[in-house]
Amino acid sequence: MSQPIDVVRHPRARRAKLSFDPVTGRVRLTIPKRAALTPLMAWARAQEGWIDAQRAALPQSRPFVPGSIVPFDGAALEIAWRADAPRRVERVGDQLIVGGPSEGVEARVAGWLKRQALALLKADTDYYAARAGVTVTQVGIGDPRARWGSCAAHGAIRYSWRLALAPPEVRRATAAHEVAHRVHMNHSAVFHALVEQLFGRDPTPERQWLRQHGASLHWFGRSAVE
């Protein structure tokens, strides 16, 4: 088996557990803190059929190359490279027109998407903050693997820029969720009631969309399993 297996010793683990990360395509073996590694690693490698099946079900990588389609804010945008076009990315209808050296297309498209994502998420955050009557000290973006948003006690909110690739209502539901943390830094019943109030309805469908399809968003801009 060429696929490496990441080993994690967990103090509360009572038995070995094999898991597969659909975001990174990596295999993880979680074992008790003092368990013997050799027999458990042999057991994990004997699960090759299961691992191969999980790998086969991974979303396809979708690099930002000319001709590819990128979902963005509810639209499907085609990347169109033109040698005589300006280097900066420009959206024209359902196309992202980009010029300059062809080898730099992926980086320029990724940069454009991140800048636009920040603008969208800041607008969403400002809207829900006004509804909640709270202040947000800063809105930022990153590319975390495990979460779509986070709210710090001092008032800063950060999001995954990849939310801009999701349906707009999914992005907005996440912003409402994080803004609600400016009032309740927990996930209590009153917190969820506030999220529903800010969003205007029950955001369960949007949360379910992220659980079912969120991993696929991490494969945009990637050419191979890391």
PDB file of C-alpha atoms in Angstrom:
ATOM      1  CA  MET A   1       0.000   0.000   0.000  1.00  0.00           C
ATOM      2  CA  SER A   2       1.587   3.263  -1.074  1.00  0.00           C
ATOM      3  CA  GLN A   3      -0.829   5.451   0.850  1.00  0.00           C
ATOM      4  CA  PRO A   4       0.747   6.541   4.169  1.00  0.00           C
ATOM      5  CA  ILE A   5      -1.205   6.106   7.374  1.00  0.00           C
ATOM      6  CA  ASP A   6      -1.142   8.876   9.976  1.00  0.00           C
ATOM      7  CA  VAL A   7      -1.007   7.495  13.516  1.00  0.00           C
ATOM      8  CA  VAL A   8      -2.632   9.429  16.353  1.00  0.00           C
ATOM      9  CA  ARG A   9      -2.370   8.279  19.955  1.00  0.00           C
ATOM     10  CA  HIS A  10      -5.459   9.539  21.759  1.00  0.00           C
ATOM     11  CA  PRO A  11      -5.645   9.458  25.575  1.00  0.00           C
ATOM     12  CA  ARG A  12      -9.376   8.621  25.537  1.00  0.00           C
ATOM     13  CA  ALA A  13      -9.267   6.017  22.770  1.00  0.00           C
ATOM     14  CA  ARG A  14     -10.245   2.538  23.968  1.00  0.00           C
ATOM     15  CA  ARG A  15      -9.653   0.710  20.696  1.00  0.00           C
ATOM     16  CA  ALA A  16      -8.088   1.268  17.316  1.00  0.00           C
ATOM     17  CA  LYS A  17     -10.105   3.227  14.767  1.00  0.00           C
ATOM     18  CA  LEU A  18      -9.345   3.703  11.081  1.00  0.00           C
ATOM     19  CA  SER A  19     -10.763   6.796   9.379  1.00  0.00           C
ATOM     20  CA  PHE A  20     -10.476   8.493   6.015  1.00  0.00           C
ATOM     21  CA  ASP A  21     -10.412  12.266   5.515  1.00  0.00           C
ATOM     22  CA  PRO A  22     -12.372  13.221   2.368  1.00  0.00           C
ATOM     23  CA  VAL A  23     -10.778  16.676   2.417  1.00  0.00           C
ATOM     24  CA  THR A  24      -7.137  15.585   2.303  1.00  0.00           C
ATOM     25  CA  GLY A  25      -7.461  11.997   1.096  1.00  0.00           C
ATOM     26  CA  ARG A  26      -5.331  10.810   4.012  1.00  0.00           C
ATOM     27  CA  VAL A  27      -5.849   7.759   6.214  1.00  0.00           C
ATOM     28  CA  ARG A  28      -5.719   8.103   9.995  1.00  0.00           C
ATOM     29  CA  LEU A  29      -5.229   5.347  12.568  1.00  0.00           C
ATOM     30  CA  THR A  30      -6.306   6.444  16.050  1.00  0.00           C
ATOM     31  CA  ILE A  31      -5.076   4.162  18.836  1.00  0.00           C
ATOM     32  CA  PRO A  32      -5.014   4.146  22.658  1.00  0.00           C
ATOM     33  CA  LYS A  33      -2.144   6.042  24.210  1.00  0.00           C
ATOM     34  CA  ARG A  34      -0.182   2.979  25.354  1.00  0.00           C
ATOM     35  CA  ALA A  35      -1.223   0.459  22.697  1.00  0.00           C
ATOM     36  CA  ALA A  36       1.415  -1.508  20.798  1.00  0.00           C
ATOM     37  CA  LEU A  37       1.748   0.074  17.376  1.00  0.00           C
ATOM     38  CA  THR A  38       3.070  -2.839  15.280  1.00  0.00           C
ATOM     39  CA  PRO A  39       0.024  -5.172  15.423  1.00  0.00           C
ATOM     40  CA  LEU A  40      -2.414  -2.295  15.008  1.00  0.00           C
ATOM     41  CA  MET A  41      -0.537  -0.967  11.992  1.00  0.00           C
ATOM     42  CA  ALA A  42      -0.630  -4.470  10.496  1.00  0.00           C
ATOM     43  CA  TRP A  43      -4.383  -4.537  11.072  1.00  0.00           C
ATOM     44  CA  ALA A  44      -4.771  -1.136   9.410  1.00  0.00           C
ATOM     45  CA  ARG A  45      -2.800  -2.189   6.350  1.00  0.00           C
ATOM     46  CA  ALA A  46      -4.991  -5.285   6.072  1.00  0.00           C
ATOM     47  CA  GLN A  47      -7.939  -2.939   5.443  1.00  0.00           C
ATOM     48  CA  GLU A  48      -6.584  -2.046   2.019  1.00  0.00           C
ATOM     49  CA  GLY A  49      -9.874  -2.873   0.283  1.00  0.00           C
ATOM     50  CA  TRP A  50     -11.797  -0.452   2.473  1.00  0.00           C
ATOM     51  CA  ILE A  51      -9.178   2.259   2.005  1.00  0.00           C
ATOM     52  CA  ASP A  52      -9.195   1.816  -1.771  1.00  0.00           C
ATOM     53  CA  ALA A  53     -12.996   2.116  -1.794  1.00  0.00           C
ATOM     54  CA  GLN A  54     -12.838   5.340   0.216  1.00  0.00           C
ATOM     55  CA  ARG A  55     -10.181   6.747  -2.092  1.00  0.00           C
ATOM     56  CA  ALA A  56     -12.229   5.845  -5.169  1.00  0.00           C
ATOM     57  CA  ALA A  57     -15.154   7.835  -3.758  1.00  0.00           C
ATOM     58  CA  LEU A  58     -13.106  11.011  -3.353  1.00  0.00           C
ATOM     59  CA  PRO A  59     -14.296  14.093  -5.255  1.00  0.00           C
ATOM     60  CA  GLN A  60     -12.364  14.812  -8.435  1.00  0.00           C
ATOM     61  CA  SER A  61      -9.672  17.467  -8.220  1.00  0.00           C
ATOM     62  CA  ARG A  62     -10.630  20.655 -10.046  1.00  0.00           C
ATOM     63  CA  PRO A  63      -7.599  22.841 -10.757  1.00  0.00           C
ATOM     64  CA  PHE A  64      -8.142  26.457 -11.797  1.00  0.00           C
ATOM     65  CA  VAL A  65      -7.065  25.969 -15.397  1.00  0.00           C
ATOM     66  CA  PRO A  66      -8.451  27.410 -18.644  1.00  0.00           C
ATOM     67  CA  GLY A  67     -11.744  25.832 -19.591  1.00  0.00           C
ATOM     68  CA  SER A  68     -12.632  24.631 -16.105  1.00  0.00           C
ATOM     69  CA  ILE A  69     -15.863  25.634 -14.378  1.00  0.00           C
ATOM     70  CA  VAL A  70     -15.865  27.151 -10.905  1.00  0.00           C
ATOM     71  CA  PRO A  71     -19.015  27.598  -8.798  1.00  0.00           C
ATOM     72  CA  PHE A  72     -19.109  31.057  -7.281  1.00  0.00           C
ATOM     73  CA  ASP A  73     -21.925  32.841  -5.433  1.00  0.00           C
ATOM     74  CA  GLY A  74     -24.584  30.780  -7.165  1.00  0.00           C
ATOM     75  CA  ALA A  75     -23.075  31.034 -10.657  1.00  0.00           C
ATOM     76  CA  ALA A  76     -20.951  28.653 -12.711  1.00  0.00           C
ATOM     77  CA  LEU A  77     -17.964  30.587 -14.047  1.00  0.00           C
ATOM     78  CA  GLU A  78     -15.715  29.372 -16.845  1.00  0.00           C
ATOM     79  CA  ILE A  79     -12.029  30.258 -16.685  1.00  0.00           C
ATOM     80  CA  ALA A  80     -11.076  31.772 -20.048  1.00  0.00           C
ATOM     81  CA  TRP A  81      -7.404  32.508 -20.704  1.00  0.00           C
ATOM     82  CA  ARG A  82      -6.529  34.978 -23.443  1.00  0.00           C
ATOM     83  CA  ALA A  83      -2.939  35.789 -24.224  1.00  0.00           C
ATOM     84  CA  ASP A  84      -3.789  39.375 -25.151  1.00  0.00           C
ATOM     85  CA  ALA A  85      -6.008  40.055 -22.123  1.00  0.00           C
ATOM     86  CA  PRO A  86      -4.825  41.964 -19.034  1.00  0.00           C
ATOM     87  CA  ARG A  87      -3.140  39.894 -16.332  1.00  0.00           C
ATOM     88  CA  ARG A  88      -5.787  40.753 -13.772  1.00  0.00           C
ATOM     89  CA  VAL A  89      -8.878  38.583 -13.630  1.00  0.00           C
ATOM     90  CA  GLU A  90     -12.100  40.167 -14.844  1.00  0.00           C
ATOM     91  CA  ARG A  91     -15.553  38.670 -14.604  1.00  0.00           C
ATOM     92  CA  VAL A  92     -17.541  39.110 -17.815  1.00  0.00           C
ATOM     93  CA  GLY A  93     -20.934  37.440 -17.542  1.00  0.00           C
ATOM     94  CA  ASP A  94     -20.266  33.793 -16.696  1.00  0.00           C
ATOM     95  CA  GLN A  95     -16.585  33.925 -17.628  1.00  0.00           C
ATOM     96  CA  LEU A  96     -13.443  34.813 -15.722  1.00  0.00           C
ATOM     97  CA  ILE A  97     -11.199  36.446 -18.313  1.00  0.00           C
ATOM     98  CA  VAL A  98      -7.526  36.249 -17.428  1.00  0.00           C
ATOM     99  CA  GLY A  99      -4.410  37.047 -19.442  1.00  0.00           C
ATOM    100  CA  GLY A 100      -0.680  37.070 -18.831  1.00  0.00           C
ATOM    101  CA  PRO A 101       1.563  33.994 -18.794  1.00  0.00           C
ATOM    102  CA  SER A 102      -0.507  30.822 -18.875  1.00  0.00           C
ATOM    103  CA  GLU A 103       1.494  29.234 -16.054  1.00  0.00           C
ATOM    104  CA  GLY A 104       0.197  31.901 -13.666  1.00  0.00           C
ATOM    105  CA  VAL A 105      -3.486  31.427 -14.377  1.00  0.00           C
ATOM    106  CA  GLU A 106      -4.206  29.219 -11.358  1.00  0.00           C
ATOM    107  CA  ALA A 107      -2.629  31.628  -8.870  1.00  0.00           C
ATOM    108  CA  ARG A 108      -4.371  34.668 -10.363  1.00  0.00           C
ATOM    109  CA  VAL A 109      -7.784  32.980 -10.382  1.00  0.00           C
ATOM    110  CA  ALA A 110      -7.310  31.767  -6.799  1.00  0.00           C
ATOM    111  CA  GLY A 111      -6.360  35.278  -5.722  1.00  0.00           C
ATOM    112  CA  TRP A 112      -9.434  36.756  -7.393  1.00  0.00           C
ATOM    113  CA  LEU A 113     -11.740  34.196  -5.797  1.00  0.00           C
ATOM    114  CA  LYS A 114     -10.330  34.865  -2.334  1.00  0.00           C
ATOM    115  CA  ARG A 115     -10.680  38.631  -2.669  1.00  0.00           C
ATOM    116  CA  GLN A 116     -14.261  38.295  -3.847  1.00  0.00           C
ATOM    117  CA  ALA A 117     -15.018  35.772  -1.100  1.00  0.00           C
ATOM    118  CA  LEU A 118     -13.811  38.216   1.543  1.00  0.00           C
ATOM    119  CA  ALA A 119     -16.025  40.950   0.132  1.00  0.00           C
ATOM    120  CA  LEU A 120     -19.081  38.671   0.112  1.00  0.00           C
ATOM    121  CA  LEU A 121     -18.473  37.355   3.619  1.00  0.00           C
ATOM    122  CA  LYS A 122     -17.846  40.823   5.018  1.00  0.00           C
ATOM    123  CA  ALA A 123     -21.131  42.033   3.533  1.00  0.00           C
ATOM    124  CA  ASP A 124     -22.971  39.031   4.979  1.00  0.00           C
ATOM    125  CA  THR A 125     -21.367  39.566   8.382  1.00  0.00           C
ATOM    126  CA  ASP A 126     -22.175  43.272   8.443  1.00  0.00           C
ATOM    127  CA  TYR A 127     -25.795  42.507   7.572  1.00  0.00           C
ATOM    128  CA  TYR A 128     -26.303  39.972  10.352  1.00  0.00           C
ATOM    129  CA  ALA A 129     -24.302  42.014  12.871  1.00  0.00           C
ATOM    130  CA  ALA A 130     -26.656  44.939  12.255  1.00  0.00           C
ATOM    131  CA  ARG A 131     -29.657  42.651  12.770  1.00  0.00           C
ATOM    132  CA  ALA A 132     -28.169  41.306  15.999  1.00  0.00           C
ATOM    133  CA  GLY A 133     -27.095  44.729  17.256  1.00  0.00           C
ATOM    134  CA  VAL A 134     -23.491  43.613  17.769  1.00  0.00           C
ATOM    135  CA  THR A 135     -20.098  44.699  16.526  1.00  0.00           C
ATOM    136  CA  VAL A 136     -17.556  42.571  14.698  1.00  0.00           C
ATOM    137  CA  THR A 137     -14.044  43.912  15.050  1.00  0.00           C
ATOM    138  CA  GLN A 138     -12.597  42.186  11.993  1.00  0.00           C
ATOM    139  CA  VAL A 139     -13.629  39.809   9.207  1.00  0.00           C
ATOM    140  CA  GLY A 140     -10.939  37.590   7.716  1.00  0.00           C
ATOM    141  CA  ILE A 141     -10.616  34.502   5.563  1.00  0.00           C
ATOM    142  CA  GLY A 142      -8.366  31.466   5.510  1.00  0.00           C
ATOM    143  CA  ASP A 143      -8.374  27.918   4.193  1.00  0.00           C
ATOM    144  CA  PRO A 144      -8.946  25.717   7.261  1.00  0.00           C
ATOM    145  CA  ARG A 145      -9.580  22.020   6.825  1.00  0.00           C
ATOM    146  CA  ALA A 146     -11.880  21.384   9.756  1.00  0.00           C
ATOM    147  CA  ARG A 147     -14.191  24.373  10.142  1.00  0.00           C
ATOM    148  CA  TRP A 148     -16.096  26.867   8.027  1.00  0.00           C
ATOM    149  CA  GLY A 149     -16.039  29.741  10.440  1.00  0.00           C
ATOM    150  CA  SER A 150     -14.869  30.835  13.870  1.00  0.00           C
ATOM    151  CA  CYS A 151     -15.641  33.720  16.185  1.00  0.00           C
ATOM    152  CA  ALA A 152     -13.126  34.971  18.744  1.00  0.00           C
ATOM    153  CA  ALA A 153     -14.108  36.396  22.110  1.00  0.00           C
ATOM    154  CA  HIS A 154     -12.631  39.776  21.125  1.00  0.00           C
ATOM    155  CA  GLY A 155     -15.039  40.039  18.193  1.00  0.00           C
ATOM    156  CA  ALA A 156     -13.074  38.907  15.142  1.00  0.00           C
ATOM    157  CA  ILE A 157     -14.672  36.406  12.773  1.00  0.00           C
ATOM    158  CA  ARG A 158     -12.815  34.251  10.273  1.00  0.00           C
ATOM    159  CA  TYR A 159     -14.249  32.108   7.500  1.00  0.00           C
ATOM    160  CA  SER A 160     -13.105  29.589   4.952  1.00  0.00           C
ATOM    161  CA  TRP A 161     -12.925  31.453   1.667  1.00  0.00           C
ATOM    162  CA  ARG A 162     -14.359  28.320   0.034  1.00  0.00           C
ATOM    163  CA  LEU A 163     -17.796  29.245   1.349  1.00  0.00           C
ATOM    164  CA  ALA A 164     -18.009  31.485  -1.724  1.00  0.00           C
ATOM    165  CA  LEU A 165     -18.028  28.290  -3.809  1.00  0.00           C
ATOM    166  CA  ALA A 166     -21.093  27.024  -1.944  1.00  0.00           C
ATOM    167  CA  PRO A 167     -24.675  28.100  -2.680  1.00  0.00           C
ATOM    168  CA  PRO A 168     -25.221  31.666  -1.387  1.00  0.00           C
ATOM    169  CA  GLU A 169     -27.695  30.582   1.291  1.00  0.00           C
ATOM    170  CA  VAL A 170     -25.134  28.163   2.713  1.00  0.00           C
ATOM    171  CA  ARG A 171     -22.605  30.983   2.975  1.00  0.00           C
ATOM    172  CA  ARG A 172     -25.146  33.313   4.578  1.00  0.00           C
ATOM    173  CA  ALA A 173     -26.284  30.693   7.086  1.00  0.00           C
ATOM    174  CA  THR A 174     -22.663  30.285   8.177  1.00  0.00           C
ATOM    175  CA  ALA A 175     -22.302  34.044   8.613  1.00  0.00           C
ATOM    176  CA  ALA A 176     -25.486  34.152  10.716  1.00  0.00           C
ATOM    177  CA  HIS A 177     -24.098  31.312  12.833  1.00  0.00           C
ATOM    178  CA  GLU A 178     -20.817  33.099  13.520  1.00  0.00           C
ATOM    179  CA  VAL A 179     -22.454  36.462  14.221  1.00  0.00           C
ATOM    180  CA  ALA A 180     -24.757  34.758  16.745  1.00  0.00           C
ATOM    181  CA  HIS A 181     -21.617  33.797  18.644  1.00  0.00           C
ATOM    182  CA  ARG A 182     -21.112  37.494  19.368  1.00  0.00           C
ATOM    183  CA  VAL A 183     -24.106  37.095  21.681  1.00  0.00           C
ATOM    184  CA  HIS A 184     -23.767  33.477  22.831  1.00  0.00           C
ATOM    185  CA  MET A 185     -20.314  31.865  22.821  1.00  0.00           C
ATOM    186  CA  ASN A 186     -21.835  28.397  22.958  1.00  0.00           C
ATOM    187  CA  HIS A 187     -24.217  26.136  21.056  1.00  0.00           C
ATOM    188  CA  SER A 188     -27.128  26.294  23.452  1.00  0.00           C
ATOM    189  CA  ALA A 189     -30.805  26.326  22.537  1.00  0.00           C
ATOM    190  CA  VAL A 190     -30.919  30.119  22.805  1.00  0.00           C
ATOM    191  CA  PHE A 191     -27.931  30.355  20.459  1.00  0.00           C
ATOM    192  CA  HIS A 192     -29.642  28.237  17.795  1.00  0.00           C
ATOM    193  CA  ALA A 193     -32.823  30.249  18.233  1.00  0.00           C
ATOM    194  CA  LEU A 194     -30.857  33.425  17.552  1.00  0.00           C
ATOM    195  CA  VAL A 195     -29.246  31.923  14.448  1.00  0.00           C
ATOM    196  CA  GLU A 196     -32.711  31.059  13.131  1.00  0.00           C
ATOM    197  CA  GLN A 197     -33.936  34.569  13.936  1.00  0.00           C
ATOM    198  CA  LEU A 198     -31.013  36.232  12.164  1.00  0.00           C
ATOM    199  CA  PHE A 199     -31.118  33.939   9.136  1.00  0.00           C
ATOM    200  CA  GLY A 200     -34.882  34.204   8.871  1.00  0.00           C
ATOM    201  CA  ARG A 201     -35.620  30.479   9.055  1.00  0.00           C
ATOM    202  CA  ASP A 202     -34.250  27.141  10.205  1.00  0.00           C
ATOM    203  CA  PRO A 203     -30.759  26.757   8.657  1.00  0.00           C
ATOM    204  CA  THR A 204     -30.746  22.958   8.962  1.00  0.00           C
ATOM    205  CA  PRO A 205     -30.839  22.415   5.153  1.00  0.00           C
ATOM    206  CA  GLU A 206     -27.751  24.585   4.764  1.00  0.00           C
ATOM    207  CA  ARG A 207     -25.913  22.740   7.527  1.00  0.00           C
ATOM    208  CA  GLN A 208     -26.820  19.450   5.885  1.00  0.00           C
ATOM    209  CA  TRP A 209     -25.518  20.713   2.540  1.00  0.00           C
ATOM    210  CA  LEU A 210     -22.135  21.444   4.084  1.00  0.00           C
ATOM    211  CA  ARG A 211     -21.989  18.035   5.732  1.00  0.00           C
ATOM    212  CA  GLN A 212     -22.799  16.293   2.462  1.00  0.00           C
ATOM    213  CA  HIS A 213     -20.911  18.451  -0.034  1.00  0.00           C
ATOM    214  CA  GLY A 214     -18.458  20.558   1.943  1.00  0.00           C
ATOM    215  CA  ALA A 215     -15.495  18.237   1.411  1.00  0.00           C
ATOM    216  CA  SER A 216     -15.817  18.626  -2.364  1.00  0.00           C
ATOM    217  CA  LEU A 217     -15.196  22.378  -2.065  1.00  0.00           C
ATOM    218  CA  HIS A 218     -11.669  21.658  -0.851  1.00  0.00           C
ATOM    219  CA  TRP A 219     -10.841  19.959  -4.163  1.00  0.00           C
ATOM    220  CA  PHE A 220     -11.222  23.133  -6.202  1.00  0.00           C
ATOM    221  CA  GLY A 221      -7.801  24.550  -7.017  1.00  0.00           C
ATOM    222  CA  ARG A 222      -6.122  21.185  -6.376  1.00  0.00           C
ATOM    223  CA  SER A 223      -4.519  18.897  -8.900  1.00  0.00           C
ATOM    224  CA  ALA A 224      -3.740  15.837  -6.789  1.00  0.00           C
ATOM    225  CA  VAL A 225      -4.228  14.236  -3.392  1.00  0.00           C
ATOM    226  CA  GLU A 226      -1.902  15.847  -0.876  1.00  0.00           C
TER     227      GLU A 226
END
